[in-house]
mmCIF file of C-alpha atoms in Angstrom:
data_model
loop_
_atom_site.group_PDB
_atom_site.id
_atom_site.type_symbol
_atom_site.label_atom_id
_atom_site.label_comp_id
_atom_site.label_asym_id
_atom_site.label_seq_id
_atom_site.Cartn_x
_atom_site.Cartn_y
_atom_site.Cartn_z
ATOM 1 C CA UNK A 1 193.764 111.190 115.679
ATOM 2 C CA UNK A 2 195.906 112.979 113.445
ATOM 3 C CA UNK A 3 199.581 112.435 112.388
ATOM 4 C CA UNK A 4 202.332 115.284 114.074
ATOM 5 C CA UNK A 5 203.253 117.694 111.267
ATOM 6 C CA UNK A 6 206.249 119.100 110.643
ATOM 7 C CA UNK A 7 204.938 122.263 109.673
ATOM 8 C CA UNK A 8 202.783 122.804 112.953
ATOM 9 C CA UNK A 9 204.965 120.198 115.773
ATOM 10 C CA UNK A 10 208.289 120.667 114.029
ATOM 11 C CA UNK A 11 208.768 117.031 114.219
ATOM 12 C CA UNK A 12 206.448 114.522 111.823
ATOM 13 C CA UNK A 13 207.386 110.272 111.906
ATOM 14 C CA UNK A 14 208.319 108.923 108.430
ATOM 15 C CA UNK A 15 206.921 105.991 106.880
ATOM 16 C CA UNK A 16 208.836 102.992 107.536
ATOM 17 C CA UNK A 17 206.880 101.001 105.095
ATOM 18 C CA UNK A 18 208.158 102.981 102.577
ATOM 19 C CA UNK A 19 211.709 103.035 103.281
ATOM 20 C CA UNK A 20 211.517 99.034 103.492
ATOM 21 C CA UNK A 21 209.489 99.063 99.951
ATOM 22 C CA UNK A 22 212.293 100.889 98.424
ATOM 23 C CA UNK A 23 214.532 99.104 100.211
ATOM 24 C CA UNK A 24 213.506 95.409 101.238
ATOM 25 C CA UNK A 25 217.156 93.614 100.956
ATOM 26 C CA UNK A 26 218.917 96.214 103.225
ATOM 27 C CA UNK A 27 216.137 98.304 104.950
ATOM 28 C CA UNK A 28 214.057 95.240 107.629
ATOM 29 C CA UNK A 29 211.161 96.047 109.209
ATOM 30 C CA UNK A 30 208.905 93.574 111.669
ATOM 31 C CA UNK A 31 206.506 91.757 109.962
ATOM 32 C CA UNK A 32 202.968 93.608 109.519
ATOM 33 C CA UNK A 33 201.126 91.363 112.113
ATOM 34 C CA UNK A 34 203.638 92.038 114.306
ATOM 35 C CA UNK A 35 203.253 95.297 113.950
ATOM 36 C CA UNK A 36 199.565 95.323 114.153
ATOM 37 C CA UNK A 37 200.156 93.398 117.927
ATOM 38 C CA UNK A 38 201.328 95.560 119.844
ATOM 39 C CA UNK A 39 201.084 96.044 123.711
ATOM 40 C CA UNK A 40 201.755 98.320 126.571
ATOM 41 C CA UNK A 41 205.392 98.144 127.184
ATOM 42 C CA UNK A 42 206.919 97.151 123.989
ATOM 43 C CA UNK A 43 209.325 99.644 122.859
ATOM 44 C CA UNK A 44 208.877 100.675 118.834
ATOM 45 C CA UNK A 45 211.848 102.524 116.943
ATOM 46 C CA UNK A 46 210.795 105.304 114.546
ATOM 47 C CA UNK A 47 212.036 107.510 112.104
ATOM 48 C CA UNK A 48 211.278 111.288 112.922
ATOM 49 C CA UNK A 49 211.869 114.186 110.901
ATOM 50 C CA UNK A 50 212.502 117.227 113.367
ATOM 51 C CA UNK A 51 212.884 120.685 112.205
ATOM 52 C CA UNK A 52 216.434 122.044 113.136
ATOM 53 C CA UNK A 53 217.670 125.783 113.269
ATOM 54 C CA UNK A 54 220.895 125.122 111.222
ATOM 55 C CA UNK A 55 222.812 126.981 108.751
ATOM 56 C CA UNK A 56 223.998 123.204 107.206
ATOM 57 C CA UNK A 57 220.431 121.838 107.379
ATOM 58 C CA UNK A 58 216.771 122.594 108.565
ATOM 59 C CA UNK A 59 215.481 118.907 109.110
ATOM 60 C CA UNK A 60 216.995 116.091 110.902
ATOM 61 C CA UNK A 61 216.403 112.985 110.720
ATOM 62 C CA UNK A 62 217.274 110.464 113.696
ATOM 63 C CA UNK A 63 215.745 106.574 114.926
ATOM 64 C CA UNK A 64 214.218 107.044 118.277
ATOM 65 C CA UNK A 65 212.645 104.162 120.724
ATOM 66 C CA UNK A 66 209.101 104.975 121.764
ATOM 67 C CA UNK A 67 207.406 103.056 124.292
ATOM 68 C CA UNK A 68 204.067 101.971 124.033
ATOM 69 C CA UNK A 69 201.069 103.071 125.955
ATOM 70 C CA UNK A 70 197.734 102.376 124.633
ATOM 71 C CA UNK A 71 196.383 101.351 121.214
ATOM 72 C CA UNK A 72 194.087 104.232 119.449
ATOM 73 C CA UNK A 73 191.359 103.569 116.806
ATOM 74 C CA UNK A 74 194.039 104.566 114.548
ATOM 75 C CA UNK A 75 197.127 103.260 115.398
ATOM 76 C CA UNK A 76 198.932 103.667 118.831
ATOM 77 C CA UNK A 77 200.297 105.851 121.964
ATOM 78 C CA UNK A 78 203.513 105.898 123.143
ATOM 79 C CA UNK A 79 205.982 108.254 125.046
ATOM 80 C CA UNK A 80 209.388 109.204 123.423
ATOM 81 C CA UNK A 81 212.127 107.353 125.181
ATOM 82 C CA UNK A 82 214.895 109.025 123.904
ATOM 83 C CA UNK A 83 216.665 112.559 123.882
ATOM 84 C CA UNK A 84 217.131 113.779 120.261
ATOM 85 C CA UNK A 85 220.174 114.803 119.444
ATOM 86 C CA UNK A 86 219.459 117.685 116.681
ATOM 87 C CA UNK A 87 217.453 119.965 119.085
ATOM 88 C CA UNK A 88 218.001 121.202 122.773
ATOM 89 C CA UNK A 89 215.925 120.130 125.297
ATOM 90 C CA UNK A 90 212.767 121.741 125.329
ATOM 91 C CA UNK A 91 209.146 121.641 127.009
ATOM 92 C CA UNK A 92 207.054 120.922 123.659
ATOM 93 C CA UNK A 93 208.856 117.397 122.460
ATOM 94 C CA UNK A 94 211.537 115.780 124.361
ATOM 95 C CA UNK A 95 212.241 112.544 126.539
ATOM 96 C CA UNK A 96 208.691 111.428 127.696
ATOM 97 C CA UNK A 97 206.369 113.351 125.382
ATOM 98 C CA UNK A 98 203.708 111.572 123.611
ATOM 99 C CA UNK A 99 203.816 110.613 120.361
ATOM 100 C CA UNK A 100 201.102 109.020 118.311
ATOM 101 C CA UNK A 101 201.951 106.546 115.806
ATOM 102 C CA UNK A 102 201.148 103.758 113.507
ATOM 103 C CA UNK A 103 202.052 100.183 112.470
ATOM 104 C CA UNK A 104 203.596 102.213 108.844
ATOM 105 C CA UNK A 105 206.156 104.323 111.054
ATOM 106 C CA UNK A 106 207.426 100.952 113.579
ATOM 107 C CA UNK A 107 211.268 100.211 112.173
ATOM 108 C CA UNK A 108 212.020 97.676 115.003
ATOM 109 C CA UNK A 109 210.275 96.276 118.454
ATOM 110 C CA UNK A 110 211.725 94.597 121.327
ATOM 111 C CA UNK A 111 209.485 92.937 123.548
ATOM 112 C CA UNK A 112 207.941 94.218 126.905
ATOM 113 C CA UNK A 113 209.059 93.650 130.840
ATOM 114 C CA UNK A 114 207.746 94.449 133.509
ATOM 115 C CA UNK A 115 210.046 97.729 134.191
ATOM 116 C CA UNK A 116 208.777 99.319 130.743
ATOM 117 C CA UNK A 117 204.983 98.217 131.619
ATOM 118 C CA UNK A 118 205.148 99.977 134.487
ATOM 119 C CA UNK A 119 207.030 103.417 132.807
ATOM 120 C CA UNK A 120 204.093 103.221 130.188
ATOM 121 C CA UNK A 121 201.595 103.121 132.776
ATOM 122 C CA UNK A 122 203.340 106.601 134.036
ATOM 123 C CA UNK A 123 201.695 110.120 132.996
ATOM 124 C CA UNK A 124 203.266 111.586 129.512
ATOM 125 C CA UNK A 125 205.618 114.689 130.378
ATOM 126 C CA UNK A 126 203.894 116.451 127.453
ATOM 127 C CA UNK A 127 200.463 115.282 126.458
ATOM 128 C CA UNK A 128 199.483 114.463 122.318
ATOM 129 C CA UNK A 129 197.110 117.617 121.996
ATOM 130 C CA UNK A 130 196.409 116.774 117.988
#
């Protein structure tokens, strides 16, 4: 399954890895099995770079929580739990659209419940088509 890309989503995850690696005293990330483990319900922060119509800026960057659906052969499923901030709401990425993702992209986790097992187990509000 392929990463989204800004040029053809508007929106692409960066590589928390990376940021930590340049980072490691100031920028934490979960350890890599951690990050490997995860399960329906956990929520995952990411770092997505969204394309903005703005005479100050065209990208944004903002820390969103995604919540965990399904692991992929790749990586993992989840549905964006948040509203971003730098873009109005719209029908192509917004609060409950899929997003697929990675153990490279996950910034932070907090465990699973039962309330966000069963709002995984929920149909997407816009499906992952790439």
């Amino acid at each position: 399954m392929r990463e989204p890309d800004l040029e053809i989503e508007g929106w692409c995850l960066e590589d928390g890895e990376a940021y930590h690696a340049e980072a490691p005293d100031t920028f934490w990330i979960p350890e890599r099995h951690r990050r490997d483990s995860l399960q329906t319900g956990d929520l995952v922060k990411l770092i997505f770079r969204i394309s903005v119509d703005n005479d100050d800026q065209n990208v944004a960057i903002e820390r969103m929580w995604v919540l965990v659906r399904e692991r992929t052969a790749d990586g993992y499923l989840g549905v964006l739990d948040n509203e971003p901030d730098a873009i109005a709401e719209n029908d192509d990425f917004w609060l409950g659209s899929e997003v697929p993702f990675s153990a490279k992209h996950v910034i932070n986790i907090e465990e699973r419940d039962a309330n966000t097992i069963a709002l995984a187990l929920k149909e997407p509000r816009v499906r992952w088509s790439g």
